[in-house]
Short mmCIF file of C-alpha atoms in Angstrom, two decimals:
data_model
loop_
_atom_site.label_atom_id
_atom_site.label_comp_id
_atom_site.label_asym_id
_atom_site.label_seq_id
_atom_site.Cartn_x
_atom_site.Cartn_y
_atom_site.Cartn_z
CA MET V 1 16.22 -1.09 25.08
CA THR V 2 15.06 -4.44 26.34
CA ASN V 3 15.84 -7.41 23.98
CA LEU V 4 13.13 -10.09 24.18
CA PRO V 5 13.74 -13.30 22.79
CA TYR V 6 10.70 -13.61 20.61
CA MET V 7 12.34 -10.63 18.49
CA PRO V 8 15.13 -11.99 16.74
CA ALA V 9 17.08 -9.73 14.44
CA ILE V 10 16.91 -10.23 10.70
CA GLY V 11 19.88 -10.93 8.74
CA ARG V 12 20.06 -10.81 4.97
CA ARG V 13 20.92 -14.48 4.68
CA ARG V 14 17.73 -14.60 6.88
CA PHE V 15 15.74 -12.63 5.06
CA LEU V 16 16.73 -13.95 1.62
CA GLN V 17 15.16 -17.46 3.09
CA LEU V 18 12.03 -15.93 4.27
CA THR V 19 11.69 -14.56 0.89
CA GLY V 20 12.92 -17.16 -1.17
CA ALA V 21 10.99 -18.75 -4.49
CA GLY V 22 10.62 -22.25 -2.68
CA VAL V 23 8.69 -21.11 0.39
CA ALA V 24 5.28 -22.11 0.46
CA VAL V 25 2.37 -19.59 1.09
CA ALA V 26 -0.83 -20.39 2.75
CA ALA V 27 -3.63 -18.85 0.91
CA PHE V 28 -5.86 -18.65 3.78
CA GLY V 29 -9.02 -19.74 2.02
CA ILE V 30 -8.16 -18.30 -1.45
CA GLY V 31 -8.54 -21.33 -3.76
CA PRO V 32 -7.10 -21.93 -7.12
CA ALA V 33 -8.05 -19.98 -10.37
CA ALA V 34 -11.18 -21.28 -12.61
CA ALA V 35 -10.36 -21.98 -16.37
CA GLN V 36 -12.48 -19.16 -17.05
CA VAL V 37 -12.73 -15.63 -16.20
CA GLY V 38 -14.79 -15.70 -12.53
CA PRO V 39 -14.47 -13.34 -9.72
CA VAL V 40 -11.60 -10.63 -9.96
CA ARG V 41 -9.62 -11.64 -6.59
CA TRP V 42 -7.46 -9.09 -4.96
CA VAL V 43 -5.05 -9.92 -2.07
CA SER V 44 -3.93 -7.58 0.70
CA PRO V 45 -0.14 -7.12 1.67
CA ARG V 46 -1.34 -6.53 5.52
CA GLY V 47 -2.66 -9.58 6.81
CA THR V 48 -5.66 -8.07 7.20
CA LEU V 49 -8.95 -6.27 5.43
CA GLU V 50 -9.91 -4.41 8.78
CA VAL V 51 -8.59 -1.32 7.68
CA ILE V 52 -9.29 2.18 6.21
CA ASP V 53 -6.60 1.32 3.34
CA ASP V 54 -8.95 0.05 0.70
CA PHE V 55 -11.96 2.51 0.73
CA GLY V 56 -11.75 2.76 -3.09
CA TYR V 57 -13.03 -0.70 -2.88
CA TRP V 58 -15.44 -0.35 -0.59
CA VAL V 59 -16.93 2.69 -2.00
CA ALA V 60 -17.17 1.24 -5.49
CA LYS V 61 -19.17 -1.81 -3.84
CA LYS V 62 -21.43 0.26 -2.12
CA MET V 63 -22.00 2.72 -5.11
CA GLY V 64 -22.36 -0.07 -7.49
CA TYR V 65 -19.06 1.02 -9.72
CA PHE V 66 -18.24 -2.45 -10.59
CA GLY V 67 -21.29 -3.19 -12.25
CA ASP V 68 -22.06 -6.85 -12.46
CA LEU V 69 -18.70 -7.60 -12.24
CA GLU V 70 -17.90 -10.24 -9.11
CA THR V 71 -15.21 -9.15 -7.07
CA VAL V 72 -13.49 -10.91 -4.14
CA VAL V 73 -10.69 -9.62 -1.63
CA GLU V 74 -9.03 -11.50 0.61
CA PRO V 75 -6.47 -10.55 3.46
CA GLY V 76 -3.71 -13.16 2.85
CA PRO V 77 -1.01 -13.97 5.31
CA GLN V 78 1.10 -11.15 6.91
CA ASP V 79 4.04 -12.51 5.01
CA GLY V 80 5.06 -9.29 3.17
CA THR V 81 5.65 -11.30 0.02
CA ALA V 82 2.79 -13.21 0.17
CA THR V 83 0.92 -10.72 -2.23
CA VAL V 84 3.17 -11.09 -5.30
CA LYS V 85 3.51 -15.02 -4.55
CA LEU V 86 -0.30 -15.43 -4.40
CA VAL V 87 -0.72 -13.57 -7.86
CA ASP V 88 2.20 -15.88 -9.40
CA GLN V 89 0.57 -18.87 -7.99
CA ASN V 90 -2.62 -17.93 -9.55
CA GLN V 91 -4.15 -17.90 -6.43
CA SER V 92 -5.09 -14.36 -6.78
CA ASP V 93 -5.20 -11.82 -9.93
CA PHE V 94 -4.14 -8.60 -7.96
CA GLY V 95 -1.65 -8.17 -5.48
CA TYR V 96 -1.09 -5.11 -3.86
CA PRO V 97 2.68 -4.71 -3.11
CA SER V 98 5.36 -2.07 -2.31
CA PRO V 99 7.80 -1.68 -5.18
CA GLY V 100 10.39 -3.74 -2.72
CA ILE V 101 8.34 -6.59 -2.83
CA LEU V 102 7.56 -6.56 -6.63
CA SER V 103 11.18 -6.36 -7.24
CA LEU V 104 11.82 -9.20 -5.06
CA GLY V 105 9.35 -11.05 -7.08
CA LEU V 106 10.47 -10.06 -10.22
CA GLU V 107 14.41 -11.15 -8.95
CA GLN V 108 12.71 -14.56 -8.16
CA GLY V 109 11.55 -15.02 -11.54
CA MET V 110 7.87 -14.38 -11.23
CA ASN V 111 6.36 -13.03 -14.35
CA LEU V 112 4.54 -9.85 -13.33
CA VAL V 113 3.80 -6.38 -14.38
CA SER V 114 2.71 -3.32 -12.26
CA ALA V 115 -0.88 -2.40 -13.94
CA PHE V 116 -2.11 0.69 -11.79
CA HIS V 117 -0.28 2.86 -9.59
CA ILE V 118 -2.28 3.47 -6.22
CA MET V 119 0.24 5.36 -4.08
CA ALA V 120 2.52 7.71 -6.55
CA GLY V 121 4.28 9.16 -3.61
CA ASP V 122 6.18 7.27 -0.92
CA VAL V 123 3.80 6.19 1.83
CA PHE V 124 6.35 4.65 3.74
CA ASP V 125 7.32 6.44 7.44
CA PHE V 126 9.40 5.71 10.44
CA ALA V 127 7.98 6.01 13.70
CA PHE V 128 9.75 6.99 16.95
CA GLN V 129 8.95 7.43 20.56
CA LYS V 130 8.18 11.04 21.44
CA GLY V 131 10.99 12.95 21.52
CA LYS V 132 13.98 10.65 19.79
CA ALA V 133 13.34 11.19 16.33
CA PRO V 134 16.59 12.00 14.70
CA ALA V 135 16.87 15.22 12.33
CA ASP V 136 16.84 13.16 9.24
CA LEU V 137 17.08 9.33 7.87
CA LYS V 138 20.99 9.28 8.28
CA GLY V 139 20.06 9.49 12.14
CA LEU V 140 18.73 5.82 11.91
CA GLU V 141 22.39 4.43 11.27
CA GLY V 142 23.64 1.94 14.02
CA LYS V 143 19.90 1.75 15.29
CA THR V 144 17.50 -1.10 15.50
CA ILE V 145 14.15 -0.86 13.43
CA VAL V 146 11.22 -3.11 14.11
CA LEU V 147 9.28 -4.39 11.27
CA GLY V 148 5.59 -6.52 10.90
CA SER V 149 7.46 -8.95 8.66
CA ALA V 150 10.91 -9.27 7.70
CA GLY V 151 9.65 -9.04 3.93
CA TRP V 152 9.63 -5.04 4.69
CA GLN V 153 13.31 -5.02 4.91
CA SER V 154 13.03 -4.41 1.22
CA ILE V 155 11.09 -1.43 1.86
CA SER V 156 13.14 0.15 4.37
CA ASP V 157 16.55 -0.81 2.78
CA PRO V 158 16.52 1.40 0.20
CA MET V 159 14.94 4.33 1.65
CA LEU V 160 17.76 4.19 3.95
CA ALA V 161 20.33 3.82 1.61
CA ALA V 162 19.32 6.24 -0.52
CA ALA V 163 19.90 8.79 2.52
CA GLY V 164 23.40 7.64 2.79
CA VAL V 165 22.81 4.95 5.50
CA ASP V 166 25.46 2.31 5.82
CA LEU V 167 22.81 -0.78 5.94
CA SER V 168 25.58 -2.78 7.87
CA LYS V 169 24.75 -1.14 10.44
CA ILE V 170 21.05 -1.49 10.61
CA LYS V 171 19.56 -4.27 13.02
CA TYR V 172 16.06 -5.29 11.90
CA VAL V 173 13.87 -7.06 14.37
CA GLU V 174 10.37 -8.72 13.40
CA VAL V 175 7.52 -8.63 15.31
CA SER V 176 3.73 -8.83 14.65
CA ALA V 177 2.64 -6.30 17.15
CA TRP V 178 5.38 -3.80 15.79
CA GLY V 179 3.78 -0.50 16.66
CA GLN V 180 3.39 -1.87 20.26
CA ALA V 181 7.20 -2.86 20.49
CA LEU V 182 8.12 0.26 19.79
CA ALA V 183 6.10 2.18 22.58
CA GLN V 184 7.38 -0.50 24.96
CA GLY V 185 10.74 0.73 23.99
CA GLN V 186 12.00 -2.58 22.16
CA ALA V 187 13.29 -0.67 19.01
CA ASP V 188 14.48 2.72 18.03
CA ALA V 189 12.03 2.89 15.17
CA ALA V 190 9.63 1.18 13.38
CA LEU V 191 8.38 1.32 10.02
CA SER V 192 4.94 2.79 9.44
CA TRP V 193 2.91 4.42 6.68
CA GLU V 194 0.27 7.27 5.76
CA GLY V 195 -2.95 5.78 7.14
CA LEU V 196 -1.50 3.56 9.75
CA ARG V 197 0.15 6.78 11.59
CA ALA V 198 -3.54 8.00 11.97
CA GLN V 199 -4.51 4.54 13.20
CA TRP V 200 -1.74 4.45 15.88
CA ARG V 201 -2.71 7.47 17.21
CA GLY V 202 -6.33 6.37 17.60
CA GLN V 203 -4.89 3.20 19.44
CA GLY V 204 -2.92 5.50 21.71
CA LEU V 205 0.53 5.12 20.12
CA ASP V 206 1.75 8.61 19.90
CA PHE V 207 4.75 8.68 18.04
CA ASP V 208 7.03 11.27 16.09
CA TYR V 209 7.69 10.30 12.74
CA LEU V 210 10.15 11.25 9.51
CA LEU V 211 7.56 11.38 6.89
CA GLY V 212 8.39 9.47 3.53
CA LYS V 213 6.44 11.61 1.54
CA ASN V 214 9.23 14.27 3.02
CA VAL V 215 12.54 12.45 2.73
CA SER V 216 12.19 9.98 -0.38
CA VAL V 217 11.54 10.43 -4.06
CA PHE V 218 10.65 6.53 -4.62
CA PRO V 219 7.07 5.30 -5.67
CA ALA V 220 4.90 3.18 -3.58
CA ASN V 221 2.51 0.64 -3.59
CA SER V 222 0.72 -0.53 -6.87
CA PHE V 223 -1.74 -3.13 -8.33
CA VAL V 224 0.14 -5.98 -10.01
CA ILE V 225 -0.94 -8.89 -12.15
CA ARG V 226 0.39 -11.71 -14.23
CA LYS V 227 2.19 -10.29 -17.10
CA SER V 228 0.72 -13.44 -19.33
CA ASP V 229 -3.01 -12.11 -18.59
CA LEU V 230 -2.24 -9.26 -20.74
CA ASP V 231 -2.78 -11.56 -23.64
CA ASP V 232 -5.92 -12.57 -22.32
CA VAL V 233 -8.39 -10.45 -23.88
CA ALA V 234 -11.34 -11.73 -21.59
CA LYS V 235 -9.31 -11.01 -18.45
CA VAL V 236 -8.18 -7.68 -19.63
CA GLU V 237 -11.75 -6.51 -20.47
CA ALA V 238 -12.73 -7.55 -16.91
CA TYR V 239 -9.56 -6.02 -15.33
CA GLU V 240 -10.39 -2.60 -17.16
CA LYS V 241 -13.98 -3.14 -15.48
CA TYR V 242 -12.53 -3.44 -12.09
CA LEU V 243 -9.82 -1.01 -12.33
CA ARG V 244 -12.64 1.60 -13.48
CA GLY V 245 -14.68 0.44 -10.22
CA TRP V 246 -11.15 1.26 -8.17
CA ALA V 247 -10.54 4.63 -10.04
CA MET V 248 -14.48 5.83 -9.38
CA GLY V 249 -14.27 5.00 -5.91
CA LEU V 250 -10.97 6.87 -5.45
CA GLU V 251 -12.53 9.94 -7.30
CA PHE V 252 -15.57 9.84 -5.00
CA ALA V 253 -13.11 9.55 -2.18
CA TRP V 254 -11.19 12.72 -3.51
CA GLN V 255 -14.76 14.83 -3.87
CA ASN V 256 -15.94 13.74 -0.20
CA PRO V 257 -13.44 11.85 1.88
CA ARG V 258 -15.72 11.85 5.01
CA ALA V 259 -18.25 9.90 2.89
CA ALA V 260 -15.76 7.63 1.54
CA THR V 261 -14.40 7.22 5.26
CA GLN V 262 -18.13 6.45 6.60
CA ILE V 263 -18.26 3.88 4.11
CA ALA V 264 -14.97 2.03 4.71
CA MET V 265 -15.63 2.22 8.26
CA GLU V 266 -18.95 0.68 7.92
CA GLN V 267 -17.46 -2.77 6.66
CA PHE V 268 -15.64 -3.04 10.22
CA PRO V 269 -17.68 -2.11 12.83
CA GLY V 270 -14.87 -3.19 15.58
CA LEU V 271 -12.52 -0.56 13.97
CA ALA V 272 -14.78 2.23 15.82
CA SER V 273 -13.19 1.41 18.82
CA GLN V 274 -9.43 2.45 17.48
CA MET V 275 -10.48 5.35 15.71
CA ASN V 276 -13.38 7.87 16.05
CA PRO V 277 -14.84 9.73 12.84
CA THR V 278 -11.86 12.22 12.72
CA VAL V 279 -9.03 9.97 13.27
CA ALA V 280 -10.23 7.58 10.80
CA THR V 281 -10.89 10.55 8.25
CA GLU V 282 -7.25 11.61 8.93
CA SER V 283 -6.24 8.06 8.12
CA LEU V 284 -7.82 8.15 4.81
CA MET V 285 -6.77 11.49 3.61
CA GLN V 286 -3.30 10.59 4.83
CA GLN V 287 -3.16 8.08 2.21
CA LEU V 288 -5.26 9.92 -0.41
CA GLY V 289 -3.01 12.78 -0.81
CA LEU V 290 -0.25 10.03 -1.60
CA MET V 291 -2.81 8.65 -4.20
CA HIS V 292 -2.96 11.99 -5.84
CA ALA V 293 0.52 12.63 -5.55
CA HIS V 294 2.52 14.38 -8.50
CA TRP V 295 -0.88 14.78 -10.10
CA ASP V 296 0.63 17.55 -12.08
CA LYS V 297 2.42 14.91 -14.29
CA ARG V 298 -0.12 12.18 -13.46
CA ASN V 299 -3.28 13.65 -14.12
CA ALA V 300 -5.00 10.06 -13.79
CA TRP V 301 -5.59 7.72 -11.37
CA GLY V 302 -3.38 4.72 -11.55
CA PHE V 303 -0.66 6.34 -13.85
CA HIS V 304 3.00 5.20 -13.30
CA LEU V 305 5.78 7.83 -13.79
CA MET V 306 8.07 5.94 -15.16
CA ASP V 307 11.04 8.08 -14.47
CA SER V 308 10.58 7.46 -10.83
CA TRP V 309 10.31 3.71 -11.11
CA GLN V 310 13.34 3.55 -13.14
CA THR V 311 15.26 5.81 -10.24
CA TYR V 312 13.90 3.19 -7.48
CA PHE V 313 15.27 0.13 -9.99
CA ASP V 314 18.68 1.81 -10.17
CA ALA V 315 18.65 2.47 -6.37
CA ILE V 316 17.98 -1.33 -5.77
CA ALA V 317 20.29 -2.60 -7.67
CA LYS V 318 22.98 -0.42 -6.46
CA ILE V 319 22.42 -1.54 -3.10
CA GLY V 320 22.48 -5.23 -3.98
CA GLN V 321 18.88 -6.03 -2.97
CA VAL V 322 18.45 -7.34 -6.83
CA SER V 323 21.11 -8.79 -9.05
CA LYS V 324 20.16 -6.58 -12.01
CA VAL V 325 18.78 -3.36 -13.29
CA PHE V 326 14.83 -3.88 -13.97
CA LYS V 327 13.86 -1.81 -17.10
CA ALA V 328 10.87 0.08 -15.91
CA GLU V 329 9.10 -0.37 -19.50
CA ASP V 330 9.36 -3.93 -19.16
CA VAL V 331 7.59 -4.55 -15.59
CA ILE V 332 5.12 -1.54 -15.60
CA THR V 333 2.42 -0.59 -17.72
CA ASN V 334 0.28 2.51 -18.16
CA ARG V 335 -1.97 0.53 -20.97
CA PHE V 336 -5.21 0.46 -18.03
CA VAL V 337 -5.18 3.86 -17.20
CA GLU V 338 -7.49 5.20 -19.98
CA PRO V 339 -10.05 2.96 -19.98
CA ALA V 340 -9.95 2.78 -15.89
CA THR V 341 -10.39 6.55 -15.73
CA ASN V 342 -12.79 6.80 -18.87
CA PHE V 343 -15.87 7.23 -16.38
CA ASP V 344 -18.71 9.75 -15.94
CA HIS V 345 -16.56 12.24 -13.48
CA ALA V 346 -19.86 14.22 -13.27
CA LYS V 347 -21.85 11.69 -11.71
CA VAL V 348 -19.16 10.52 -9.38
CA LYS V 349 -18.70 13.86 -8.02
CA ALA V 350 -22.62 14.24 -7.60
CA ASP V 351 -22.75 10.92 -6.04
CA ALA V 352 -20.27 12.17 -3.61
CA ASP V 353 -21.64 15.35 -3.08
CA GLY V 354 -24.96 14.06 -2.35
CA PHE V 355 -24.13 11.18 -0.26
CA LYS V 356 -25.76 11.33 3.14
CA LEU V 357 -23.26 11.42 5.98
CA SER V 358 -24.20 10.52 9.60
CA PRO V 359 -24.17 13.40 12.37
CA ASP V 360 -20.84 11.86 13.16
CA TYR V 361 -19.18 12.24 9.96
CA ALA V 362 -20.79 15.63 9.11
CA ALA V 363 -19.04 16.92 12.27
CA VAL V 364 -15.76 16.06 11.23
CA ASP V 365 -13.56 19.44 10.33
CA VAL V 366 -12.01 18.06 6.88
CA GLU V 367 -10.41 21.45 6.46
CA GLY V 368 -8.79 21.14 10.07
CA ILE V 369 -7.21 17.80 8.99
CA ARG V 370 -5.82 19.29 5.84
CA ALA V 371 -4.07 21.76 7.94
CA VAL V 372 -1.99 19.40 9.84
CA LEU V 373 -1.47 16.64 6.93
#
């Protein structure tokens, strides 16, 4: 394996420095909040908006599901912790962190609450060069894992520890183009996630995977807000309307994933060079399946399973990622679920069923994709 000078190992001390509360985050155009309730602002955890992943938002915009509510989405910096820092600093209203990033914010004293659970199953995967995937996560012990951001170690560590891996025997390296680094043999594995898995394949990065949905019981990304906003009646009303738009967008996608993919892809024409309609639809469906995970217990978009979250909080305290066990009921709320999902489901289904697909998307074999998910 080639070690390059621009791929420094990430030790725990360095990791804590990178995610410390005193680190300033460039907002990349995200301005300070207005005193009144203005546009509802959302920031990506990826450093880019040019992905399929936010299809719920683009569908809601296209179909008018936000009504007259003004909305703004921003890419933010790629720093893994930026999505919570920007919310805490009142530079965004909603962030979309993993539970690990949320817990780091809570550890640093950020007064945040998870308001809408998007990814109910573990969305995170580990990618390997073809033929080099171990039988299970324990096989990563003693290996080098490449990450796109140092903050992502808080995602990887709990998954590995739960599988019995000695974390002191894991070496992390940080590279912005981490998928390409794995393809070039610069690491043994790379952190990935559902949706990105299909996108990488569309870019010619063909890997084997250990899928989080098969090897992990943890929850994944959710929408977080400032806890103080729960006391602001005007903001709560705006957030209910905003999350209703998202929920309608997700329901539309569940009813017609090809249409939702076409809408998302139309936002970023450059993505067509990376993914054809089949790969793009597969990317969306990989994510949508986890957004709909544990439906027998949740039965609504955005619903948090408190026991799943508590299991996670217990696990990260056990490995020392945080200094105390957070109580799920203190940092998680389902109060937005009922107003967000109180919409005309029949109308959304009719919208989805009646959406006119382009010939390229009409030709996508959805059932064939479901067979390999």
